[in-house]
Amino acid sequence: AVSRRVSLRKRRVWREEAAAMHMAGAGDFRRMEIDLGARLMDKVRLEHEHEIVYLTEERQQLTAELSAVVELMRTEILPREKMMHQLLDDLHRSYEANMNHLHTSLAEHAAKHKERHSQAAAQRARLVDPLKDMEGELARIAGILSHGPVGPDVRGWRPAPAGARAAPVGYSCATSPGAMRGGGGGGGV
């Protein structure tokens, strides 16, 4: 209806303009001013209505899109975020428990190691004196061996041939220890 009125007005304006060209007076300019003002206002009003319709449709589309995004965030993203936070909390608690266990285990191991080390140090300290005693005894034995063999002061003793062990002369295996001291028995010295 609006566009029909505009087109009727346009025809009427064109007719009036054609007639006014033949005669232009002060009233003609006033009429042209009113006519042109009305046409301008019609165009501005139509443009305004188109803009309002466009903005309203765009607002409805954006509202629908925002509603879909909010629903997606409520049903998909928020539960996943909650699950992720729960997993992170569980991981953190597990990490703390493991670190406490590791710290306790290391402290116990260090205490045991320290105790074993002190026991080993004490045993080593106890073994220093026997070691020194053994070194002294070995030095004494080496000193004795360095003098060379001393021959027995026994009458009729001769050194045994190399590689053979011989009993001293006048000594028999059947002799009892009492006979050696001068008691009875066979074969004295």
Backbone as a printed PyTorch tensor [residue, N CA C, xyz], in Angstrom:
tensor([[[  0.8290,  -1.1880,   0.0000],
         [  0.0000,   0.0000,   0.0000],
         [  0.8700,   1.2470,   0.0000]],

        [[  1.9820,   1.1800,   0.7220],
         [  2.8490,   2.3570,   0.7990],
         [  3.5190,   2.6060,  -0.5420]],

        [[  3.9920,   1.5410,  -1.1680],
         [  4.6590,   1.7350,  -2.4520],
         [  3.6680,   2.2010,  -3.5280]],

        [[  2.4140,   1.8150,  -3.4160],
         [  1.3980,   2.2630,  -4.3820],
         [  1.1570,   3.7540,  -4.2380]],

        [[  1.0720,   4.2270,  -3.0020],
         [  0.8760,   5.6560,  -2.7780],
         [  2.0470,   6.4520,  -3.3090]],

        [[  3.2520,   5.8750,  -3.1030],
         [  4.4440,   6.5780,  -3.5680],
         [  4.4330,   6.6800,  -5.0880]],

        [[  4.0880,   5.6070,  -5.7670],
         [  4.0890,   5.6690,  -7.2310],
         [  2.9890,   6.6070,  -7.7500]],

        [[  1.8320,   6.6520,  -7.1000],
         [  0.7810,   7.6010,  -7.5000],
         [  1.2530,   9.0290,  -7.2940]],

        [[  1.9170,   9.2530,  -6.2020],
         [  2.4290,  10.5850,  -5.9260],
         [  3.4690,  10.9870,  -6.9610]],

        [[  4.3180,  10.0350,  -7.3080],
         [  5.3540,  10.3210,  -8.2970],
         [  4.7310,  10.7420,  -9.6270]],

        [[  3.7020,  10.0430, -10.0570],
         [  3.0520,  10.4020, -11.3360],
         [  2.4410,  11.7840, -11.2670]],

        [[  1.8020,  12.0210, -10.1410],
         [  1.1770,  13.3250,  -9.9780],
         [  2.2330,  14.4090,  -9.9580]],

        [[  3.3660,  14.1520,  -9.2780],
         [  4.4310,  15.1410,  -9.2020],
         [  5.0050,  15.3920, -10.5910]],

        [[  5.1660,  14.3500, -11.3620],
         [  5.7310,  14.5440, -12.6970],
         [  4.7880,  15.3760, -13.5870]],

        [[  3.5500,  15.0970, -13.4380],
         [  2.5950,  15.8840, -14.2250],
         [  2.6520,  17.3470, -13.8210]],

        [[  2.6910,  17.5430, -12.4900],
         [  2.7120,  18.9250, -12.0040],
         [  4.0080,  19.6070, -12.4080]],

        [[  5.1070,  18.8610, -12.3950],
         [  6.3830,  19.4500, -12.8010],
         [  6.3500,  19.8380, -14.2750]],

        [[  5.7690,  18.9880, -15.0870],
         [  5.6810,  19.3080, -16.5130],
         [  4.8200,  20.5520, -16.7340]],

        [[  3.7600,  20.6330, -15.9810],
         [  2.8970,  21.8160, -16.1190],
         [  3.6030,  23.0390, -15.5630]],

        [[  4.3580,  22.8540, -14.5150],
         [  5.0230,  23.9860, -13.8870],
         [  6.1450,  24.5210, -14.7560]],

        [[  6.6730,  23.7090, -15.6170],
         [  7.7490,  24.1750, -16.4710],
         [  7.2450,  25.2520, -17.4410]],

        [[  6.0430,  25.1270, -17.7700],
         [  5.5040,  26.1300, -18.6860],
         [  5.3030,  27.4370, -17.9590]],

        [[  4.8890,  27.3320, -16.7270],
         [  4.6930,  28.5500, -15.9400],
         [  5.2730,  28.3360, -14.5630]],

        [[  6.2390,  29.0580, -14.1900],
         [  6.8340,  28.9300, -12.8710],
         [  6.5760,  30.2140, -12.1190]],

        [[  5.9300,  30.0360, -10.9810],
         [  5.6580,  31.1840, -10.1330],
         [  6.1000,  30.8690,  -8.7220]],

        [[  5.8270,  31.7950,  -7.7710],
         [  6.2400,  31.6130,  -6.3790],
         [  5.5220,  30.4240,  -5.7590]],

        [[  4.2970,  30.2000,  -6.0780],
         [  3.5290,  29.0770,  -5.5520],
         [  4.0580,  27.7550,  -6.0820]],

        [[  4.5710,  27.8050,  -7.3110],
         [  5.1010,  26.5720,  -7.8980],
         [  6.3230,  26.0710,  -7.1200]],

        [[  7.1660,  26.9950,  -6.7480],
         [  8.3440,  26.5910,  -5.9550],
         [  7.9480,  26.0480,  -4.6010]],

        [[  6.9270,  26.6400,  -4.0380],
         [  6.4540,  26.1580,  -2.7350],
         [  5.9070,  24.7450,  -2.8910]],

        [[  5.1350,  24.4970,  -3.9290],
         [  4.5910,  23.1600,  -4.1750],
         [  5.7110,  22.1510,  -4.4360]],

        [[  6.7020,  22.5320,  -5.2080],
         [  7.8310,  21.6320,  -5.4820],
         [  8.5810,  21.3000,  -4.1960]],

        [[  8.7160,  22.2900,  -3.3290],
         [  9.3880,  22.0690,  -2.0490],
         [  8.6200,  21.0490,  -1.2210]],

        [[  7.3460,  21.1750,  -1.1620],
         [  6.5170,  20.2480,  -0.3870],
         [  6.5720,  18.8610,  -1.0120]],

        [[  6.5010,  18.8220,  -2.3220],
         [  6.5450,  17.5340,  -3.0300],
         [  7.8830,  16.8210,  -2.8320]],

        [[  8.9610,  17.5490,  -3.0140],
         [ 10.2860,  16.9470,  -2.8490],
         [ 10.5380,  16.5300,  -1.3870]],

        [[ 10.0550,  17.3370,  -0.4710],
         [ 10.1850,  16.9990,   0.9540],
         [  9.4220,  15.7200,   1.2730]],

        [[  8.2390,  15.5860,   0.6970],
         [  7.4370,  14.3750,   0.9510],
         [  8.1290,  13.1510,   0.3550]],

        [[  8.6710,  13.3100,  -0.8640],
         [  9.3810,  12.1710,  -1.4730],
         [ 10.6060,  11.7740,  -0.6400]],

        [[ 11.3490,  12.7760,  -0.1750],
         [ 12.5180,  12.5010,   0.6550],
         [ 12.1120,  11.7990,   1.9470]],

        [[ 11.0640,  12.2650,   2.5640],
         [ 10.5920,  11.6470,   3.8140],
         [ 10.1170,  10.2160,   3.5610]],

        [[  9.4780,   9.9720,   2.4320],
         [  9.0560,   8.6040,   2.1030],
         [ 10.2700,   7.6820,   1.9500]],

        [[ 11.2880,   8.1520,   1.2570],
         [ 12.4950,   7.3360,   1.0690],
         [ 13.1890,   7.0770,   2.4090]],

        [[ 13.3050,   8.1060,   3.2330],
         [ 13.9520,   7.9480,   4.5360],
         [ 13.1540,   6.9850,   5.3970]],

        [[ 11.8230,   7.1210,   5.3800],
         [ 10.9670,   6.2290,   6.1700],
         [ 11.1050,   4.7850,   5.6940]],

        [[ 11.1240,   4.5600,   4.3710],
         [ 11.2800,   3.2090,   3.8370],
         [ 12.6480,   2.6180,   4.2220]],

        [[ 13.6620,   3.4200,   4.0780],
         [ 15.0010,   2.9590,   4.4570],
         [ 15.0510,   2.6270,   5.9450]],

        [[ 14.4230,   3.4560,   6.7640],
         [ 14.3790,   3.2280,   8.2100],
         [ 13.6430,   1.9150,   8.5260]],

        [[ 12.5290,   1.6710,   7.8580],
         [ 11.7580,   0.4430,   8.0800],
         [ 12.5760,  -0.7930,   7.6670]],

        [[ 13.2650,  -0.6800,   6.5170],
         [ 14.1300,  -1.7930,   6.0850],
         [ 15.2360,  -2.0510,   7.1220]],

        [[ 15.8170,  -0.9930,   7.6300],
         [ 16.8860,  -1.1320,   8.6250],
         [ 16.3500,  -1.7430,   9.9140]],

        [[ 15.1670,  -1.3530,  10.3250],
         [ 14.5820,  -1.9220,  11.5510],
         [ 14.3030,  -3.4130,  11.3600]],

        [[ 13.7630,  -3.7760,  10.1990],
         [ 13.4730,  -5.1950,   9.9260],
         [ 14.7890,  -5.9940,   9.9110]],

        [[ 15.8140,  -5.4660,   9.2500],
         [ 17.1020,  -6.1500,   9.1770],
         [ 17.7090,  -6.3330,  10.5760]],

        [[ 17.7110,  -5.2620,  11.3710],
         [ 18.2790,  -5.3430,  12.7160],
         [ 17.4850,  -6.2980,  13.6060]],

        [[ 16.1710,  -6.3200,  13.4570],
         [ 15.3440,  -7.2350,  14.2550],
         [ 15.6570,  -8.6880,  13.9030]],

        [[ 15.7550,  -8.9830,  12.6000],
         [ 16.0780, -10.3510,  12.1720],
         [ 17.4820, -10.7470,  12.6440]],

        [[ 18.4200,  -9.8140,  12.5310],
         [ 19.7880, -10.1060,  12.9800],
         [ 19.8190, -10.3620,  14.4860]],

        [[ 19.0530,  -9.5730,  15.2330],
         [ 18.9880,  -9.7770,  16.6850],
         [ 18.4020, -11.1400,  17.0100]],

        [[ 17.3800, -11.5530,  16.2910],
         [ 16.7740, -12.8700,  16.5230],
         [ 17.7740, -13.9950,  16.1980]],

        [[ 18.5230, -13.8360,  15.1100],
         [ 19.5220, -14.8410,  14.7510],
         [ 20.6250, -14.9320,  15.8200]],

        [[ 21.1020, -13.7630,  16.2550],
         [ 22.1500, -13.7600,  17.2750],
         [ 21.6470, -14.3380,  18.5970]],

        [[ 20.4020, -14.0500,  18.9410],
         [ 19.8250, -14.6130,  20.1650],
         [ 19.7370, -16.1270,  20.0650]],

        [[ 19.3000, -16.6450,  18.9130],
         [ 19.2060, -18.0950,  18.7220],
         [ 20.6010, -18.7330,  18.7770]],

        [[ 21.5630, -18.0860,  18.1530],
         [ 22.9270, -18.6150,  18.1530],
         [ 23.5200, -18.6140,  19.5680]],

        [[ 23.3030, -17.5250,  20.2940],
         [ 23.7960, -17.4410,  21.6650],
         [ 23.1310, -18.4930,  22.5500]],

        [[ 21.8520, -18.7310,  22.3480],
         [ 21.1490, -19.7590,  23.1290],
         [ 21.7490, -21.1370,  22.8440]],

        [[ 22.0560, -21.4140,  21.5770],
         [ 22.6550, -22.7010,  21.2220],
         [ 24.0450, -22.8440,  21.8530]],

        [[ 24.8220, -21.7650,  21.8620],
         [ 26.1570, -21.8020,  22.4590],
         [ 26.0660, -22.0300,  23.9700]],

        [[ 25.1180, -21.3480,  24.6140],
         [ 24.9460, -21.5190,  26.0600],
         [ 24.5480, -22.9580,  26.3720]],

        [[ 23.6430, -23.5160,  25.5970],
         [ 23.2100, -24.9040,  25.8090],
         [ 24.3750, -25.8660,  25.5960]],

        [[ 25.1680, -25.6330,  24.5590],
         [ 26.3380, -26.4660,  24.3030],
         [ 27.3290, -26.3920,  25.4650]],

        [[ 27.5540, -25.2010,  25.9750],
         [ 28.4860, -25.0500,  27.0960],
         [ 27.9530, -25.7360,  28.3500]],

        [[ 26.6400, -25.6700,  28.5800],
         [ 26.0580, -26.3160,  29.7640],
         [ 26.1280, -27.8360,  29.6740]],

        [[ 25.8480, -28.3790,  28.4940],
         [ 25.7370, -29.8370,  28.3690],
         [ 27.0520, -30.5190,  28.0170]],

        [[ 27.9680, -29.8330,  27.3500],
         [ 29.2020, -30.4770,  26.8880],
         [ 30.4540, -29.9630,  27.6110]],

        [[ 30.6630, -28.6760,  27.5770],
         [ 31.9280, -28.1180,  28.0420],
         [ 32.0160, -28.1100,  29.5690]],

        [[ 30.9570, -27.6750,  30.2440],
         [ 30.9900, -27.5830,  31.7030],
         [ 31.2240, -28.9450,  32.3660]],

        [[ 30.5240, -30.0220,  31.9600],
         [ 30.8280, -31.3270,  32.5730],
         [ 32.2710, -31.7810,  32.3170]],

        [[ 32.7900, -31.5210,  31.1240],
         [ 34.1780, -31.8840,  30.8320],
         [ 35.1460, -31.1000,  31.7000]],

        [[ 34.8610, -29.8200,  31.8910],
         [ 35.7210, -28.9970,  32.7450],
         [ 35.7010, -29.5130,  34.1790]],

        [[ 34.5090, -29.8700,  34.6710],
         [ 34.4120, -30.4100,  36.0270],
         [ 35.2140, -31.7030,  36.1390]],

        [[ 35.0980, -32.5720,  35.1340],
         [ 35.8320, -33.8340,  35.1370],
         [ 37.3350, -33.5760,  35.1040]],

        [[ 37.7630, -32.6070,  34.2910],
         [ 39.1800, -32.2860,  34.1960],
         [ 39.7010, -31.7670,  35.5390]],

        [[ 38.9260, -30.8910,  36.2030],
         [ 39.3460, -30.3790,  37.5020],
         [ 39.4220, -31.5090,  38.5300]],

        [[ 38.4780, -32.4440,  38.4840],
         [ 38.5130, -33.5870,  39.3930],
         [ 39.7550, -34.4370,  39.1460]],

        [[ 40.0670, -34.6770,  37.8560],
         [ 41.2730, -35.4450,  37.5260],
         [ 42.5330, -34.7340,  38.0130]],

        [[ 42.5830, -33.4270,  37.8270],
         [ 43.7440, -32.6650,  38.2850],
         [ 43.8750, -32.7200,  39.8060]],

        [[ 42.7460, -32.6180,  40.5170],
         [ 42.7890, -32.7270,  41.9740],
         [ 43.2770, -34.1090,  42.4040]],

        [[ 42.7710, -35.1560,  41.7480],
         [ 43.2050, -36.5180,  42.0650],
         [ 44.6970, -36.6870,  41.7930]],

        [[ 45.1630, -36.1720,  40.6590],
         [ 46.5880, -36.2540,  40.3290],
         [ 47.4350, -35.5170,  41.3730]],

        [[ 46.9500, -34.3610,  41.7960],
         [ 47.6940, -33.5800,  42.7830],
         [ 47.7770, -34.3330,  44.1090]],

        [[ 46.6460, -34.9020,  44.5540],
         [ 46.6550, -35.6660,  45.8070],
         [ 47.5700, -36.8870,  45.6850]],

        [[ 47.5080, -37.5660,  44.5530],
         [ 48.3620, -38.7330,  44.3380],
         [ 49.8300, -38.3230,  44.3370]],

        [[ 50.1440, -37.2280,  43.6970],
         [ 51.5240, -36.7230,  43.6580],
         [ 52.0180, -36.4160,  45.0720]],

        [[ 51.1830, -35.7320,  45.8620],
         [ 51.5870, -35.4070,  47.2300],
         [ 51.8140, -36.6750,  48.0470]],

        [[ 50.9050, -37.6610,  47.9150],
         [ 51.0580, -38.9110,  48.6620],
         [ 52.3430, -39.6280,  48.2440]],

        [[ 52.6060, -39.6820,  46.9510],
         [ 53.8250, -40.3390,  46.4650],
         [ 55.0820, -39.6080,  46.9230]],

        [[ 55.0440, -38.2970,  46.9110],
         [ 56.2070, -37.5320,  47.3520],
         [ 56.4400, -37.7290,  48.8500]],

        [[ 55.3620, -37.7720,  49.6440],
         [ 55.5180, -38.0280,  51.0750],
         [ 56.1030, -39.4210,  51.3080]],

        [[ 55.5960, -40.4110,  50.5560],
         [ 56.1180, -41.7770,  50.6860],
         [ 57.5910, -41.8210,  50.2840]],

        [[ 57.9310, -41.1510,  49.1840],
         [ 59.3200, -41.1220,  48.7260],
         [ 60.2150, -40.4600,  49.7660]],

        [[ 59.7450, -39.3460,  50.3230],
         [ 60.5270, -38.6390,  51.3430],
         [ 60.7420, -39.5290,  52.5660]],

        [[ 59.6750, -40.2040,  53.0130],
         [ 59.7860, -41.0950,  54.1690],
         [ 60.7440, -42.2470,  53.8720]],

        [[ 60.6030, -42.8410,  52.6920],
         [ 61.4810, -43.9640,  52.3160],
         [ 62.9350, -43.5270,  52.2570]],

        [[ 63.1760, -42.3680,  51.6590],
         [ 64.5520, -41.8710,  51.5750],
         [ 65.1130, -41.5580,  52.9530]],

        [[ 64.2820, -40.9860,  53.8340],
         [ 64.7480, -40.6800,  55.1880],
         [ 65.0840, -41.9660,  55.9330]],

        [[ 64.2220, -42.9900,  55.7870],
         [ 64.4980, -44.2790,  56.4380],
         [ 65.7680, -44.9050,  55.8780]],

        [[ 65.9050, -44.8680,  54.5620],
         [ 67.1030, -45.4320,  53.9260],
         [ 68.3570, -44.6920,  54.3950]],

        [[ 68.2710, -43.3810,  54.4800],
         [ 69.4300, -42.5930,  54.9210],
         [ 69.7660, -42.9260,  56.3710]],

        [[ 68.7450, -43.0970,  57.2180],
         [ 68.9980, -43.4420,  58.6210],
         [ 69.6490, -44.8250,  58.7190]],

        [[ 69.1270, -45.8020,  57.9480],
         [ 69.7240, -47.1470,  57.9630],
         [ 71.1610, -47.0940,  57.4600]],

        [[ 71.3730, -46.3550,  56.3840],
         [ 72.7190, -46.2410,  55.8200],
         [ 73.6640, -45.5810,  56.8160]],

        [[ 73.1630, -44.5710,  57.5110],
         [ 73.9930, -43.8800,  58.4900],
         [ 74.3460, -44.8440,  59.6250]],

        [[ 73.3630, -45.6380,  60.0690],
         [ 73.6110, -46.6070,  61.1260],
         [ 74.6130, -47.6650,  60.6660]],

        [[ 74.4390, -48.1890,  59.4520],
         [ 75.3780, -49.1870,  58.9200],
         [ 76.7770, -48.5980,  58.7720]],

        [[ 76.8240, -47.3500,  58.3300],
         [ 78.1190, -46.6940,  58.1620],
         [ 78.8180, -46.5470,  59.5140]],

        [[ 78.0650, -46.1550,  60.5420],
         [ 78.6790, -45.9960,  61.8590],
         [ 79.1190, -47.3570,  62.4040]],

        [[ 78.3400, -48.4220,  62.1380],
         [ 78.7430, -49.7590,  62.5610],
         [ 80.0240, -50.1890,  61.8390]],

        [[ 80.0870, -49.9490,  60.5490],
         [ 81.2800, -50.3130,  59.7810],
         [ 82.4880, -49.5110,  60.2600]],

        [[ 82.2830, -48.2400,  60.5680],
         [ 83.3960, -47.4150,  61.0490],
         [ 83.8790, -47.9210,  62.4030]],

        [[ 82.9530, -48.3250,  63.2740],
         [ 83.3400, -48.8460,  64.5800],
         [ 84.1000, -50.1600,  64.4170]],

        [[ 83.6080, -51.0330,  63.5270],
         [ 84.2940, -52.3080,  63.3080],
         [ 85.6790, -52.0730,  62.7160]],

        [[ 85.7930, -51.1400,  61.7950],
         [ 87.0950, -50.8260,  61.2130],
         [ 88.0440, -50.2990,  62.2910]],

        [[ 87.4990, -49.4780,  63.2100],
         [ 88.3400, -48.9550,  64.2890],
         [ 88.7930, -50.0930,  65.2100]],

        [[ 87.8910, -51.0830,  65.4430],
         [ 88.2720, -52.2210,  66.2880],
         [ 89.3370, -53.0790,  65.6030]],

        [[ 89.3010, -53.1220,  64.2850],
         [ 90.2500, -53.9650,  63.5660],
         [ 91.6010, -53.3030,  63.3490]],

        [[ 91.7230, -52.0320,  63.6550],
         [ 92.9990, -51.3440,  63.4620],
         [ 94.0410, -51.9070,  64.4220]],

        [[ 93.6910, -52.0980,  65.7010],
         [ 94.6570, -52.6220,  66.6780],
         [ 95.0910, -54.0450,  66.3230]],

        [[ 94.1800, -54.9940,  66.0030],
         [ 94.6510, -56.3210,  65.6060],
         [ 95.5200, -56.2770,  64.3540]],

        [[ 95.2480, -55.3790,  63.4640],
         [ 96.0720, -55.2450,  62.2700],
         [ 97.4770, -54.8200,  62.6490]],

        [[ 97.5500, -53.8520,  63.5360],
         [ 98.8750, -53.4010,  63.9760],
         [ 99.5850, -54.5360,  64.7180]],

        [[ 98.8160, -55.2740,  65.5400],
         [ 99.4120, -56.4210,  66.2460],
         [ 99.9290, -57.4540,  65.2490]],

        [[ 99.1360, -57.7250,  64.2190],
         [ 99.5560, -58.7080,  63.2210],
         [100.7900, -58.2140,  62.4780]],

        [[100.8470, -56.9390,  62.1440],
         [102.0180, -56.3880,  61.4720],
         [103.2560, -56.5350,  62.3570]],

        [[103.0800, -56.2580,  63.6480],
         [104.2020, -56.3910,  64.5840],
         [104.6750, -57.8390,  64.6920]],

        [[103.7090, -58.7810,  64.7810],
         [104.0570, -60.1990,  64.8900],
         [104.7780, -60.6730,  63.6330]],

        [[104.2660, -60.2480,  62.4430],
         [104.9290, -60.6350,  61.1950],
         [106.3430, -60.0610,  61.1210]],

        [[106.5420, -58.8700,  61.6220],
         [107.8750, -58.2640,  61.6300],
         [108.7910, -59.0350,  62.5690]],

        [[108.2830, -59.4590,  63.7260],
         [109.0820, -60.2400,  64.6670],
         [109.4910, -61.5690,  64.0510]],

        [[108.5010, -62.2640,  63.3790],
         [108.8040, -63.5540,  62.7480],
         [109.8230, -63.3660,  61.6340]],

        [[109.6850, -62.3220,  60.8620],
         [110.6430, -62.0530,  59.7840],
         [112.0250, -61.7970,  60.3590]],

        [[112.0820, -61.1220,  61.4960],
         [113.3710, -60.8730,  62.1450],
         [114.0240, -62.1670,  62.5930]],

        [[113.2400, -63.0670,  63.1380],
         [113.7790, -64.3620,  63.5730],
         [114.2760, -65.1440,  62.3700]],

        [[113.4990, -65.1430,  61.2950],
         [113.8890, -65.8930,  60.1090],
         [115.1090, -65.2980,  59.4220]],

        [[115.3650, -64.0570,  59.6270],
         [116.5010, -63.4330,  58.9530],
         [117.8440, -63.8620,  59.5600]],

        [[117.8790, -64.4330,  60.7660],
         [119.1290, -64.8700,  61.3930],
         [119.6730, -66.1590,  60.7920]],

        [[118.8540, -66.8970,  60.1210],
         [119.3130, -68.1540,  59.5540],
         [119.1030, -69.3060,  60.5390]],

        [[119.2740, -70.5640,  60.0850],
         [119.0060, -71.7060,  60.9630],
         [120.0970, -71.8560,  62.0250]],

        [[119.6660, -72.2420,  63.1580],
         [120.5920, -72.5010,  64.2600],
         [120.6780, -74.0080,  64.4170]],

        [[121.8650, -74.5270,  64.4020],
         [122.0610, -75.9770,  64.5440],
         [121.8550, -76.4140,  65.9950]],

        [[121.3640, -77.6320,  66.2110],
         [121.1400, -78.1000,  67.5750],
         [122.4700, -78.4110,  68.2670]],

        [[122.4500, -78.2260,  69.5140],
         [123.6400, -78.5200,  70.3130],
         [123.4840, -79.9200,  70.8980]],

        [[123.4840, -80.9110,  70.0140],
         [123.2810, -82.3070,  70.4070],
         [124.4860, -83.0900,  69.9200]],

        [[124.9840, -83.9610,  70.7730],
         [126.1510, -84.7580,  70.4340],
         [125.7910, -85.7670,  69.3730]],

        [[126.5610, -85.8300,  68.3400],
         [126.4160, -86.7880,  67.2660],
         [125.3690, -86.3790,  66.2280]],

        [[124.9320, -85.1480,  66.2810],
         [123.9090, -84.7210,  65.2920],
         [124.5630, -84.3450,  63.9930]],

        [[123.9880, -84.8350,  62.8870],
         [124.4610, -84.4460,  61.5660],
         [123.2570, -83.9200,  60.7930]],

        [[123.4840, -82.9510,  59.9010],
         [122.3500, -82.4540,  59.1060],
         [121.8490, -83.5370,  58.1760]],

        [[120.6140, -83.6180,  57.9680],
         [119.9940, -84.6280,  57.1170],
         [120.2770, -84.3290,  55.6630]],

        [[120.3570, -85.4020,  54.8470],
         [120.5470, -85.1420,  53.4210],
         [119.3550, -84.3550,  52.8700]],

        [[119.5560, -83.6560,  51.7840],
         [118.5310, -82.7930,  51.2040],
         [117.2950, -83.6010,  50.8470]],

        [[116.1780, -83.1790,  51.2370],
         [114.9230, -83.8240,  50.8920],
         [114.5480, -84.9470,  51.8110]],

        [[115.3930, -85.4120,  52.7380],
         [115.0320, -86.5160,  53.6130],
         [114.9640, -86.0190,  55.0240]],

        [[114.0430, -86.6020,  55.7390],
         [113.9320, -86.2400,  57.1410],
         [114.4730, -87.3960,  57.9540]],

        [[115.4280, -87.1410,  58.6820],
         [116.0360, -88.2260,  59.4720],
         [115.8900, -87.9190,  60.9370]],

        [[115.7470, -88.9770,  61.6890],
         [115.6570, -88.8120,  63.1270],
         [117.0710, -88.6510,  63.6780]],

        [[117.2210, -87.9490,  64.7830],
         [118.5450, -87.8000,  65.3630],
         [119.1130, -89.1570,  65.7580]],

        [[120.4090, -89.2230,  65.7810],
         [121.1050, -90.4770,  66.0960],
         [120.7830, -90.8500,  67.5350]],

        [[120.5290, -92.1280,  67.7350],
         [120.2650, -92.6270,  69.0620],
         [118.8460, -92.3810,  69.5130]],

        [[117.9920, -91.9210,  68.6320],
         [116.5980, -91.6470,  68.9890],
         [115.7440, -92.6050,  68.2340]],

        [[114.8620, -93.2640,  68.9240],
         [113.9860, -94.1900,  68.2350],
         [112.5720, -93.7670,  68.4940]],

        [[111.7060, -94.0840,  67.5900],
         [110.2960, -93.6970,  67.6800],
         [109.6080, -94.4530,  68.7990]],

        [[110.1450, -95.6270,  69.1790],
         [109.5070, -96.4370,  70.2100],
         [109.8060, -95.9080,  71.5840]],

        [[110.6460, -94.9470,  71.6730],
         [111.0440, -94.4470,  72.9820],
         [109.9440, -93.5950,  73.5380]],

        [[109.6520, -93.8180,  74.7660],
         [108.6050, -93.0350,  75.4050],
         [109.1820, -91.7380,  75.9090]],

        [[108.3570, -90.7810,  76.1270],
         [108.8740, -89.5100,  76.6200],
         [109.5300, -89.6540,  77.9740]],

        [[109.1270, -90.5950,  78.7510],
         [109.7600, -90.7820,  80.0550],
         [111.1770, -91.3080,  79.9150]],

        [[111.4590, -92.1230,  78.8890],
         [112.7900, -92.6770,  78.6780],
         [113.7520, -91.5980,  78.2940]],

        [[113.2540, -90.5630,  77.6260],
         [114.1460, -89.4910,  77.1930],
         [114.6370, -88.7120,  78.3880]],

        [[113.8600, -88.7110,  79.4260],
         [114.2760, -87.9260,  80.5700],
         [115.2460, -88.6960,  81.4770]],

        [[115.5610, -89.8700,  81.1240],
         [116.5110, -90.6250,  81.9400],
         [115.8380, -91.7660,  82.6670]],

        [[114.5670, -92.0230,  82.4170],
         [113.8850, -93.1480,  83.0340],
         [114.2550, -94.4190,  82.3310]],

        [[113.5910, -95.4810,  82.6190],
         [113.8960, -96.7790,  81.9820],
         [113.4010, -96.8060,  80.5720]],

        [[113.7740, -97.7530,  79.8430],
         [113.3670, -97.9120,  78.4590],
         [114.5420, -98.1660,  77.6260]],

        [[114.2900, -98.3640,  76.3500],
         [115.4000, -98.7040,  75.4990],
         [115.9940, -97.5120,  74.8610]],

        [[117.2320, -97.5830,  74.5190],
         [117.9780, -96.6280,  73.7050],
         [117.9850, -95.2530,  74.2270]],

        [[118.7200, -94.9220,  75.1450],
         [118.8410, -93.5450,  75.6150],
         [119.8990, -92.8020,  74.8820]],

        [[120.0150, -91.6260,  75.1700],
         [120.9890, -90.7880,  74.5180],
         [122.2760, -90.7900,  75.2690]]])
